[in-house]
mmCIF file of C-alpha atoms in Angstrom:
data_model
loop_
_atom_site.group_PDB
_atom_site.id
_atom_site.type_symbol
_atom_site.label_atom_id
_atom_site.label_comp_id
_atom_site.label_asym_id
_atom_site.label_seq_id
_atom_site.Cartn_x
_atom_site.Cartn_y
_atom_site.Cartn_z
ATOM 1 C CA MET A 1 -0.091 0.056 0.088
ATOM 2 C CA ARG A 2 3.012 2.484 1.560
ATOM 3 C CA LYS A 3 4.593 1.522 -2.391
ATOM 4 C CA LEU A 4 1.105 1.761 -4.114
ATOM 5 C CA LEU A 5 0.673 5.644 -1.837
ATOM 6 C CA ILE A 6 4.706 6.642 -2.736
ATOM 7 C CA ALA A 7 4.763 5.968 -6.581
ATOM 8 C CA LEU A 8 1.237 7.963 -7.085
ATOM 9 C CA LEU A 9 2.932 10.624 -5.542
ATOM 10 C CA PHE A 10 5.969 10.269 -7.610
ATOM 11 C CA VAL A 11 3.864 10.620 -10.499
ATOM 12 C CA VAL A 12 1.639 13.369 -9.742
ATOM 13 C CA PHE A 13 4.779 14.972 -8.214
ATOM 14 C CA THR A 14 6.941 14.352 -11.637
ATOM 15 C CA ALA A 15 4.101 15.052 -14.218
ATOM 16 C CA ASN A 16 3.897 18.321 -12.087
ATOM 17 C CA LEU A 17 7.912 19.012 -12.465
ATOM 18 C CA SER A 18 7.328 18.163 -16.420
ATOM 19 C CA ALA A 19 4.641 20.674 -16.586
ATOM 20 C CA GLN A 20 6.994 23.029 -15.329
ATOM 21 C CA LYS A 21 7.841 26.645 -17.050
ATOM 22 C CA ASN A 22 11.126 27.007 -18.596
ATOM 23 C CA PRO A 23 13.683 27.748 -15.579
ATOM 24 C CA PHE A 24 15.151 30.706 -16.844
ATOM 25 C CA GLU A 25 11.739 32.088 -17.951
ATOM 26 C CA GLN A 26 12.009 33.968 -14.413
ATOM 27 C CA PHE A 27 15.265 36.009 -15.812
ATOM 28 C CA THR A 28 12.850 37.854 -18.621
ATOM 29 C CA GLU A 29 11.244 39.729 -15.622
ATOM 30 C CA MET A 30 14.293 41.157 -14.270
ATOM 31 C CA ASP A 31 14.839 44.889 -14.579
ATOM 32 C CA GLY A 32 17.359 46.158 -16.416
ATOM 33 C CA VAL A 33 17.623 42.304 -18.350
ATOM 34 C CA THR A 34 16.357 42.422 -21.496
ATOM 35 C CA SER A 35 16.021 38.870 -22.902
ATOM 36 C CA VAL A 36 14.939 38.017 -26.619
ATOM 37 C CA TYR A 37 12.641 34.838 -27.114
ATOM 38 C CA ILE A 38 12.676 33.084 -30.199
ATOM 39 C CA SER A 39 10.501 30.138 -30.531
ATOM 40 C CA LYS A 40 10.400 27.231 -32.820
ATOM 41 C CA ASN A 41 7.925 28.638 -34.930
ATOM 42 C CA MET A 42 9.453 31.523 -35.857
ATOM 43 C CA LEU A 43 12.296 29.103 -35.767
ATOM 44 C CA SER A 44 11.026 27.541 -38.647
ATOM 45 C CA LEU A 45 10.027 31.145 -40.231
ATOM 46 C CA PHE A 46 13.696 31.325 -41.422
ATOM 47 C CA PRO A 47 15.148 30.311 -45.220
ATOM 48 C CA LYS A 48 16.069 27.280 -45.668
ATOM 49 C CA ASN A 49 19.731 26.646 -47.082
ATOM 50 C CA ALA A 50 19.387 30.423 -47.832
ATOM 51 C CA LYS A 51 23.254 32.219 -48.726
ATOM 52 C CA ASN A 52 23.263 33.482 -45.763
ATOM 53 C CA MET A 53 22.442 31.081 -43.262
ATOM 54 C CA ASN A 54 26.188 29.781 -44.408
ATOM 55 C CA TYR A 55 28.697 30.421 -42.717
ATOM 56 C CA GLY A 56 32.061 29.703 -43.274
ATOM 57 C CA GLY A 57 30.671 26.374 -45.547
ATOM 58 C CA ILE A 58 28.825 25.229 -43.365
ATOM 59 C CA ASP A 59 24.809 25.496 -43.331
ATOM 60 C CA VAL A 60 23.707 26.933 -39.835
ATOM 61 C CA GLY A 61 19.531 26.443 -40.356
ATOM 62 C CA ASN A 62 20.657 22.419 -39.805
ATOM 63 C CA PHE A 63 21.880 23.646 -36.373
ATOM 64 C CA LEU A 64 18.357 25.618 -35.908
ATOM 65 C CA HIS A 65 16.215 23.324 -37.717
ATOM 66 C CA LYS A 66 16.698 21.172 -34.793
ATOM 67 C CA LEU A 67 16.183 23.353 -31.800
ATOM 68 C CA SER A 68 12.603 24.136 -29.975
ATOM 69 C CA SER A 69 13.926 27.678 -28.817
ATOM 70 C CA ILE A 70 15.850 30.298 -27.819
ATOM 71 C CA LEU A 71 16.228 32.245 -25.013
ATOM 72 C CA ILE A 72 19.312 35.089 -24.865
ATOM 73 C CA LEU A 73 19.255 37.172 -21.424
ATOM 74 C CA THR A 74 21.463 40.023 -21.224
ATOM 75 C CA THR A 75 22.850 42.836 -18.955
ATOM 76 C CA GLU A 76 24.697 45.567 -19.106
ATOM 77 C CA ASP A 77 24.937 46.566 -15.625
ATOM 78 C CA LYS A 78 27.498 45.850 -13.328
ATOM 79 C CA ASN A 79 25.508 45.044 -10.073
ATOM 80 C CA ILE A 80 22.361 43.183 -12.376
ATOM 81 C CA GLY A 81 24.671 41.052 -14.274
ATOM 82 C CA LYS A 82 26.204 39.539 -10.898
ATOM 83 C CA ARG A 83 22.332 39.482 -9.503
ATOM 84 C CA MET A 84 21.768 37.320 -12.946
ATOM 85 C CA VAL A 85 24.160 35.009 -12.978
ATOM 86 C CA SER A 86 23.808 33.564 -9.531
ATOM 87 C CA LEU A 87 20.983 32.922 -9.802
ATOM 88 C CA ALA A 88 21.174 30.804 -13.630
ATOM 89 C CA ASN A 89 24.257 29.614 -11.567
ATOM 90 C CA ASN A 90 21.825 28.574 -8.763
ATOM 91 C CA GLN A 91 19.610 27.375 -11.075
ATOM 92 C CA ILE A 92 22.708 24.717 -12.948
ATOM 93 C CA LYS A 93 23.023 23.257 -9.251
ATOM 94 C CA SER A 94 19.615 22.545 -8.900
ATOM 95 C CA GLY A 95 18.790 21.705 -12.216
ATOM 96 C CA ASN A 96 21.611 19.028 -13.325
ATOM 97 C CA TYR A 97 23.182 19.847 -15.315
ATOM 98 C CA GLU A 98 26.650 18.636 -16.862
ATOM 99 C CA LEU A 99 29.395 21.221 -17.384
ATOM 100 C CA LEU A 100 30.647 20.636 -20.151
ATOM 101 C CA MET A 101 33.550 24.064 -20.620
ATOM 102 C CA ARG A 102 35.423 26.528 -18.902
ATOM 103 C CA VAL A 103 36.453 29.489 -20.459
ATOM 104 C CA LYS A 104 38.755 32.459 -17.998
ATOM 105 C CA SER A 105 39.695 35.018 -21.618
ATOM 106 C CA ASP A 106 42.121 37.041 -21.504
ATOM 107 C CA ASP A 107 39.781 40.679 -20.582
ATOM 108 C CA ASP A 108 38.392 38.513 -17.471
ATOM 109 C CA ASP A 109 35.323 36.905 -18.634
ATOM 110 C CA ASN A 110 34.519 33.858 -17.484
ATOM 111 C CA VAL A 111 32.154 31.693 -20.199
ATOM 112 C CA ASN A 112 30.860 28.628 -18.867
ATOM 113 C CA PHE A 113 29.328 26.288 -20.867
ATOM 114 C CA PHE A 114 26.315 23.856 -19.843
ATOM 115 C CA MET A 115 24.313 21.039 -20.930
ATOM 116 C CA LYS A 116 21.873 18.728 -20.032
ATOM 117 C CA GLY A 117 21.701 15.134 -22.110
ATOM 118 C CA LYS A 118 24.381 12.827 -23.579
ATOM 119 C CA PRO A 119 27.076 14.324 -26.577
ATOM 120 C CA GLU A 120 24.326 12.881 -28.558
ATOM 121 C CA SER A 121 21.449 14.585 -27.485
ATOM 122 C CA ILE A 122 21.583 16.845 -26.332
ATOM 123 C CA ARG A 123 18.703 18.572 -25.076
ATOM 124 C CA GLU A 124 19.136 21.882 -23.599
ATOM 125 C CA LEU A 125 22.587 23.817 -23.931
ATOM 126 C CA ILE A 126 23.489 26.708 -22.040
ATOM 127 C CA MET A 127 26.899 29.369 -21.295
ATOM 128 C CA ILE A 128 26.847 31.691 -19.349
ATOM 129 C CA VAL A 129 28.649 34.667 -19.942
ATOM 130 C CA ASP A 130 30.131 36.483 -16.402
ATOM 131 C CA GLY A 131 31.268 39.909 -18.005
ATOM 132 C CA SER A 132 33.576 41.459 -14.482
ATOM 133 C CA ASP A 133 33.126 44.586 -15.645
ATOM 134 C CA ASP A 134 31.051 44.511 -19.527
ATOM 135 C CA GLU A 135 27.944 42.453 -20.656
ATOM 136 C CA SER A 136 26.573 39.251 -19.122
ATOM 137 C CA VAL A 137 24.764 37.329 -20.820
ATOM 138 C CA ILE A 138 22.981 33.844 -20.565
ATOM 139 C CA LEU A 139 22.347 32.345 -24.271
ATOM 140 C CA GLN A 140 19.952 28.844 -23.514
ATOM 141 C CA PHE A 141 19.514 26.733 -26.485
ATOM 142 C CA LEU A 142 16.286 24.687 -26.210
ATOM 143 C CA GLY A 143 15.846 20.877 -28.679
ATOM 144 C CA ASP A 144 17.909 17.883 -30.173
ATOM 145 C CA PHE A 145 20.987 18.519 -30.925
ATOM 146 C CA THR A 146 24.635 16.270 -30.527
ATOM 147 C CA LEU A 147 27.983 17.829 -29.609
ATOM 148 C CA GLN A 148 29.429 17.216 -33.405
ATOM 149 C CA ASP A 149 26.041 19.491 -34.461
ATOM 150 C CA ILE A 150 27.666 22.258 -32.236
ATOM 151 C CA GLN A 151 30.970 21.810 -33.283
ATOM 152 C CA LYS A 152 30.432 21.990 -36.906
ATOM 153 C CA MET A 153 28.146 24.941 -36.366
ATOM 154 C CA THR A 154 31.013 27.103 -33.651
ATOM 155 C CA GLU A 155 33.204 26.024 -36.604
ATOM 156 C CA GLY A 156 31.020 27.730 -40.243
ATOM 157 C CA PHE A 157 30.617 30.987 -37.276
ATOM 158 C CA SER A 158 34.595 31.506 -36.875
ATOM 159 C CA LYS A 159 35.413 31.099 -40.005
ATOM 160 C CA ASP A 160 33.752 33.827 -41.471
ATOM 161 C CA MET B 1 -36.038 -26.495 69.630
ATOM 162 C CA GLN B 2 -35.351 -23.082 71.669
ATOM 163 C CA ILE B 3 -36.090 -19.380 69.679
ATOM 164 C CA GLU B 4 -32.480 -18.195 71.168
ATOM 165 C CA GLU B 5 -30.764 -20.723 69.689
ATOM 166 C CA ILE B 6 -32.115 -20.620 66.494
ATOM 167 C CA HIS B 7 -31.594 -16.505 66.543
ATOM 168 C CA LYS B 8 -27.805 -17.252 67.112
ATOM 169 C CA LEU B 9 -27.681 -19.657 64.502
ATOM 170 C CA LEU B 10 -28.904 -17.159 62.154
ATOM 171 C CA ASP B 11 -26.643 -14.691 63.225
ATOM 172 C CA ARG B 12 -24.084 -16.987 62.531
ATOM 173 C CA PHE B 13 -25.346 -17.830 59.140
ATOM 174 C CA TYR B 14 -26.298 -14.667 57.872
ATOM 175 C CA LYS B 15 -22.307 -14.059 58.774
ATOM 176 C CA GLY B 16 -21.791 -17.284 56.912
ATOM 177 C CA GLU B 17 -20.298 -18.798 59.529
ATOM 178 C CA THR B 18 -22.645 -22.016 60.000
ATOM 179 C CA SER B 19 -22.186 -25.197 59.349
ATOM 180 C CA LEU B 20 -24.296 -27.624 56.921
ATOM 181 C CA ASP B 21 -25.702 -29.972 60.091
ATOM 182 C CA GLU B 22 -26.982 -26.149 61.636
ATOM 183 C CA GLU B 23 -28.073 -25.144 58.365
ATOM 184 C CA LYS B 24 -30.260 -28.226 58.260
ATOM 185 C CA ARG B 25 -31.550 -27.818 61.890
ATOM 186 C CA LEU B 26 -32.275 -24.419 60.362
ATOM 187 C CA SER B 27 -33.750 -25.601 58.222
ATOM 188 C CA ASP B 28 -36.123 -28.485 59.269
ATOM 189 C CA PHE B 29 -36.941 -26.112 62.245
ATOM 190 C CA PHE B 30 -37.527 -23.259 59.268
ATOM 191 C CA ARG B 31 -40.155 -26.278 57.302
ATOM 192 C CA GLN B 32 -41.643 -27.950 60.202
ATOM 193 C CA GLU B 33 -42.214 -25.994 63.312
ATOM 194 C CA ILE B 34 -45.142 -23.237 63.245
ATOM 195 C CA VAL B 35 -42.362 -19.856 63.127
ATOM 196 C CA PRO B 36 -43.039 -17.625 65.405
ATOM 197 C CA THR B 37 -43.570 -13.520 63.806
ATOM 198 C CA SER B 38 -40.685 -12.625 64.700
ATOM 199 C CA LEU B 39 -38.733 -14.401 62.394
ATOM 200 C CA GLU B 40 -41.051 -14.561 59.754
ATOM 201 C CA GLU B 41 -38.861 -12.799 57.875
ATOM 202 C CA ASP B 42 -36.306 -14.625 57.904
ATOM 203 C CA SER B 43 -37.754 -17.490 57.830
ATOM 204 C CA ARG B 44 -38.539 -16.647 54.101
ATOM 205 C CA VAL B 45 -35.384 -15.693 52.929
ATOM 206 C CA PHE B 46 -33.742 -18.187 54.633
ATOM 207 C CA LEU B 47 -36.063 -20.820 52.961
ATOM 208 C CA SER B 48 -35.123 -19.225 49.479
ATOM 209 C CA PHE B 49 -31.636 -20.588 49.901
ATOM 210 C CA TYR B 50 -33.126 -24.381 50.481
ATOM 211 C CA ASP B 51 -36.443 -24.309 49.012
ATOM 212 C CA GLN B 52 -35.819 -27.459 46.889
ATOM 213 C CA ASN B 53 -39.316 -26.883 44.766
ATOM 214 C CA VAL B 54 -38.016 -23.857 43.327
ATOM 215 C CA PRO B 55 -39.760 -24.324 40.045
ATOM 216 C CA ILE B 56 -37.877 -24.513 36.822
ATOM 217 C CA PRO B 57 -39.869 -23.149 33.676
ATOM 218 C CA SER B 58 -39.985 -26.650 31.276
ATOM 219 C CA ASP B 59 -38.563 -24.370 28.709
ATOM 220 C CA LEU B 60 -35.540 -23.672 30.171
ATOM 221 C CA GLU B 61 -33.132 -25.547 28.360
ATOM 222 C CA GLN B 62 -34.350 -24.087 25.693
ATOM 223 C CA ARG B 63 -34.130 -20.731 26.060
ATOM 224 C CA ILE B 64 -30.963 -20.324 27.130
ATOM 225 C CA SER B 65 -29.983 -22.970 24.082
ATOM 226 C CA ALA B 66 -31.510 -20.590 21.996
ATOM 227 C CA LEU B 67 -30.257 -17.604 23.569
ATOM 228 C CA ILE B 68 -26.326 -19.006 23.178
ATOM 229 C CA ASP B 69 -27.573 -18.791 19.746
ATOM 230 C CA SER B 70 -28.642 -15.455 19.354
ATOM 231 C CA PHE B 71 -25.427 -14.263 20.498
ATOM 232 C CA ASP B 72 -23.161 -17.332 18.337
ATOM 233 C CA ASP B 73 -25.497 -15.018 15.605
ATOM 234 C CA ASP B 74 -24.327 -12.298 16.273
ATOM 235 C CA ARG B 75 -20.536 -12.309 16.506
ATOM 236 C CA LYS B 76 -21.291 -14.176 12.954
ATOM 237 C CA MET B 77 -22.572 -11.489 11.653
ATOM 238 C CA LYS B 78 -20.236 -8.645 13.469
ATOM 239 C CA SER B 79 -17.743 -11.540 11.908
ATOM 240 C CA GLU B 80 -19.411 -11.113 8.098
ATOM 241 C CA LYS B 81 -19.296 -7.802 8.755
ATOM 242 C CA SER B 82 -15.655 -7.085 9.486
ATOM 243 C CA LYS B 83 -14.718 -9.711 6.856
ATOM 244 C CA VAL B 84 -17.076 -6.777 4.246
ATOM 245 C CA ARG B 85 -14.486 -4.298 5.719
ATOM 246 C CA ARG B 86 -11.164 -5.997 5.483
ATOM 247 C CA LEU B 87 -11.946 -6.970 1.797
ATOM 248 C CA LEU B 88 -13.362 -2.820 1.216
ATOM 249 C CA SER B 89 -10.514 -1.661 2.825
ATOM 250 C CA PRO B 90 -8.028 -1.900 0.438
ATOM 251 C CA PHE B 91 -10.084 -0.558 -1.868
ATOM 252 C CA LEU B 92 -10.716 2.347 0.405
ATOM 253 C CA VAL B 93 -7.778 3.353 1.592
ATOM 254 C CA VAL B 94 -6.401 3.519 -1.997
ATOM 255 C CA ALA B 95 -9.181 5.649 -3.390
ATOM 256 C CA ALA B 96 -8.109 7.524 -0.655
ATOM 257 C CA SER B 97 -4.669 8.324 -1.886
ATOM 258 C CA VAL B 98 -5.451 8.965 -5.555
ATOM 259 C CA LEU B 99 -8.122 11.375 -4.015
ATOM 260 C CA LEU B 100 -5.383 13.072 -1.751
ATOM 261 C CA VAL B 101 -2.729 13.146 -3.864
ATOM 262 C CA PHE B 102 -4.799 14.501 -6.839
ATOM 263 C CA GLY B 103 -5.767 17.577 -4.016
ATOM 264 C CA ILE B 104 -2.501 17.766 -3.322
ATOM 265 C CA ARG B 105 -1.408 18.205 -6.799
ATOM 266 C CA PHE B 106 -4.791 20.244 -7.498
ATOM 267 C CA LEU B 107 -4.089 22.947 -5.255
ATOM 268 C CA VAL B 108 -0.537 23.343 -6.045
ATOM 269 C CA GLN B 109 -1.197 23.531 -9.685
ATOM 270 C CA TYR B 110 -4.023 25.956 -8.830
ATOM 271 C CA ASP B 111 -1.251 27.550 -6.010
ATOM 272 C CA SER B 112 0.906 28.426 -9.287
ATOM 273 C CA PRO B 113 0.598 30.366 -11.870
ATOM 274 C CA GLN B 114 -0.537 28.774 -15.097
ATOM 275 C CA PRO B 115 2.560 27.975 -16.694
ATOM 276 C CA VAL B 116 2.149 30.618 -20.113
ATOM 277 C CA LEU B 117 5.035 29.899 -23.257
ATOM 278 C CA MET B 118 6.908 32.171 -23.408
ATOM 279 C CA ALA B 119 5.967 35.020 -26.522
ATOM 280 C CA ASP B 120 8.220 35.349 -29.284
ATOM 281 C CA THR B 121 10.428 38.482 -28.494
ATOM 282 C CA TYR B 122 9.922 39.575 -32.607
ATOM 283 C CA GLN B 123 7.284 39.356 -34.389
ATOM 284 C CA ASN B 124 9.431 39.421 -37.779
ATOM 285 C CA PRO B 125 11.558 37.113 -39.036
ATOM 286 C CA ASN B 126 13.989 38.825 -40.377
ATOM 287 C CA ASP B 127 14.906 40.321 -36.716
ATOM 288 C CA ALA B 128 14.497 37.167 -35.382
ATOM 289 C CA TYR B 129 17.089 35.757 -38.074
ATOM 290 C CA ARG B 130 19.714 38.525 -37.301
ATOM 291 C CA ALA B 131 19.054 38.179 -33.553
ATOM 292 C CA THR B 132 19.951 34.817 -34.086
ATOM 293 C CA MET B 133 22.356 34.608 -35.901
ATOM 294 C CA HIS B 134 24.455 37.472 -32.977
ATOM 295 C CA ALA B 135 23.721 34.695 -29.773
ATOM 296 C CA LEU B 136 25.346 32.410 -32.594
ATOM 297 C CA GLN B 137 28.080 34.101 -33.620
ATOM 298 C CA LEU B 138 28.656 35.234 -29.611
ATOM 299 C CA PHE B 139 28.544 31.102 -29.102
ATOM 300 C CA SER B 140 30.428 30.130 -31.645
ATOM 301 C CA ASP B 141 32.816 33.509 -30.161
ATOM 302 C CA ASN B 142 33.254 32.402 -26.602
ATOM 303 C CA PHE B 143 32.837 29.117 -27.809
ATOM 304 C CA GLU B 144 35.825 28.798 -30.133
ATOM 305 C CA LYS B 145 37.939 30.417 -27.271
ATOM 306 C CA GLY B 146 37.239 27.294 -25.448
ATOM 307 C CA MET B 147 38.374 25.320 -27.985
ATOM 308 C CA GLN B 148 40.967 26.970 -29.723
ATOM 309 C CA PRO B 149 43.738 25.916 -26.957
ATOM 310 C CA ILE B 150 42.773 22.328 -27.037
ATOM 311 C CA GLU B 151 43.277 22.132 -30.807
ATOM 312 C CA LYS B 152 46.239 24.036 -30.276
ATOM 313 C CA ALA B 153 47.217 21.166 -27.096
ATOM 314 C CA ALA B 154 46.058 18.748 -29.913
ATOM 315 C CA VAL B 155 48.314 19.718 -32.589
ATOM 316 C CA HIS B 156 51.346 19.866 -30.468
ATOM 317 C CA VAL B 157 50.718 16.081 -29.023
ATOM 318 C CA GLU B 158 50.135 15.151 -32.867
ATOM 319 C CA LYS B 159 53.579 16.694 -32.829
ATOM 320 C CA THR B 160 55.372 15.393 -29.329
ATOM 321 C CA GLN B 161 53.947 11.640 -30.660
ATOM 322 C CA LYS B 162 55.462 11.815 -34.656
ATOM 323 C CA ILE B 163 58.306 12.605 -32.710
ATOM 324 C CA ILE B 164 58.107 9.829 -30.440
ATOM 325 C CA HIS B 165 57.051 7.526 -32.915
ATOM 326 C CA GLN B 166 60.073 8.830 -35.228
ATOM 327 C CA THR B 167 62.668 8.107 -32.429
ATOM 328 C CA ILE B 168 61.098 5.059 -31.180
ATOM 329 C CA TYR B 169 60.926 3.443 -35.246
ATOM 330 C CA PRO B 170 63.765 5.643 -37.085
ATOM 331 C CA LYS B 171 63.247 4.832 -41.047
ATOM 332 C CA GLN B 172 66.095 2.355 -42.094
#
């Protein structure tokens, strides 16, 4: 009986979790944070195989069509940026994300890449730029893509 | 028999100290002799204990067994009821738990605002496209910053491997 009850509770509350909204949606409400959200519908309106989708010989559209949404959060305010980044890091800690890469650039920007899922099936990719002096950015890609898709895409952009 | 003796015996009888013999004597006295008025009350009490001729209702046994049977029936009915309850209770418990859980869930959902689908920032695909490309460029720049050292390291590793390979297997 108790097992049944526990199972029921589990089902109900995980169902509740899955119905939860994007954990980063709360940041769109933050004062001083500029947010850009691009839905799957909007992504599908992008011209397929257009000339300008080709970066460094790589068709970026291929990657875009594997995404279900893009969320971009930016702020130029130092304090707001700090708060946004620390809140995002909390979200990452509690959200079972995996650190993909950590980059510390020459201009003292800390950039962390996190992912959810397996390398051959990434469901969520997050980039958090902790700009100590300038812009802080959170970039979130939702969808189903591979680490290779990302590598190809970034190669294309860096060649361009 | 002296009245006084009877009085003494009665006193002892009421105290519960009389022997069977003495009780027989008392009983004989009350039965056979004309009891003086002072002892009438005692006579009635005593005889009610010792009168052998108390009529026993002929259906006494039947009534007793019927009564016992009715107790038994009562118990059977009770056990049948509890059997029903025992069979019912798991379902009741499950039903109650399901109700409870869904009730809680309903409350939780009711409390938390319904998830609203995030609205597109741009209505124009071209603007959205530009923003997306900008985001991808930013992402790539940072990603490549991380990848470059790895690629450089990979080149070095490759070079080192070549040198090691040449050292171990020199061309003849």
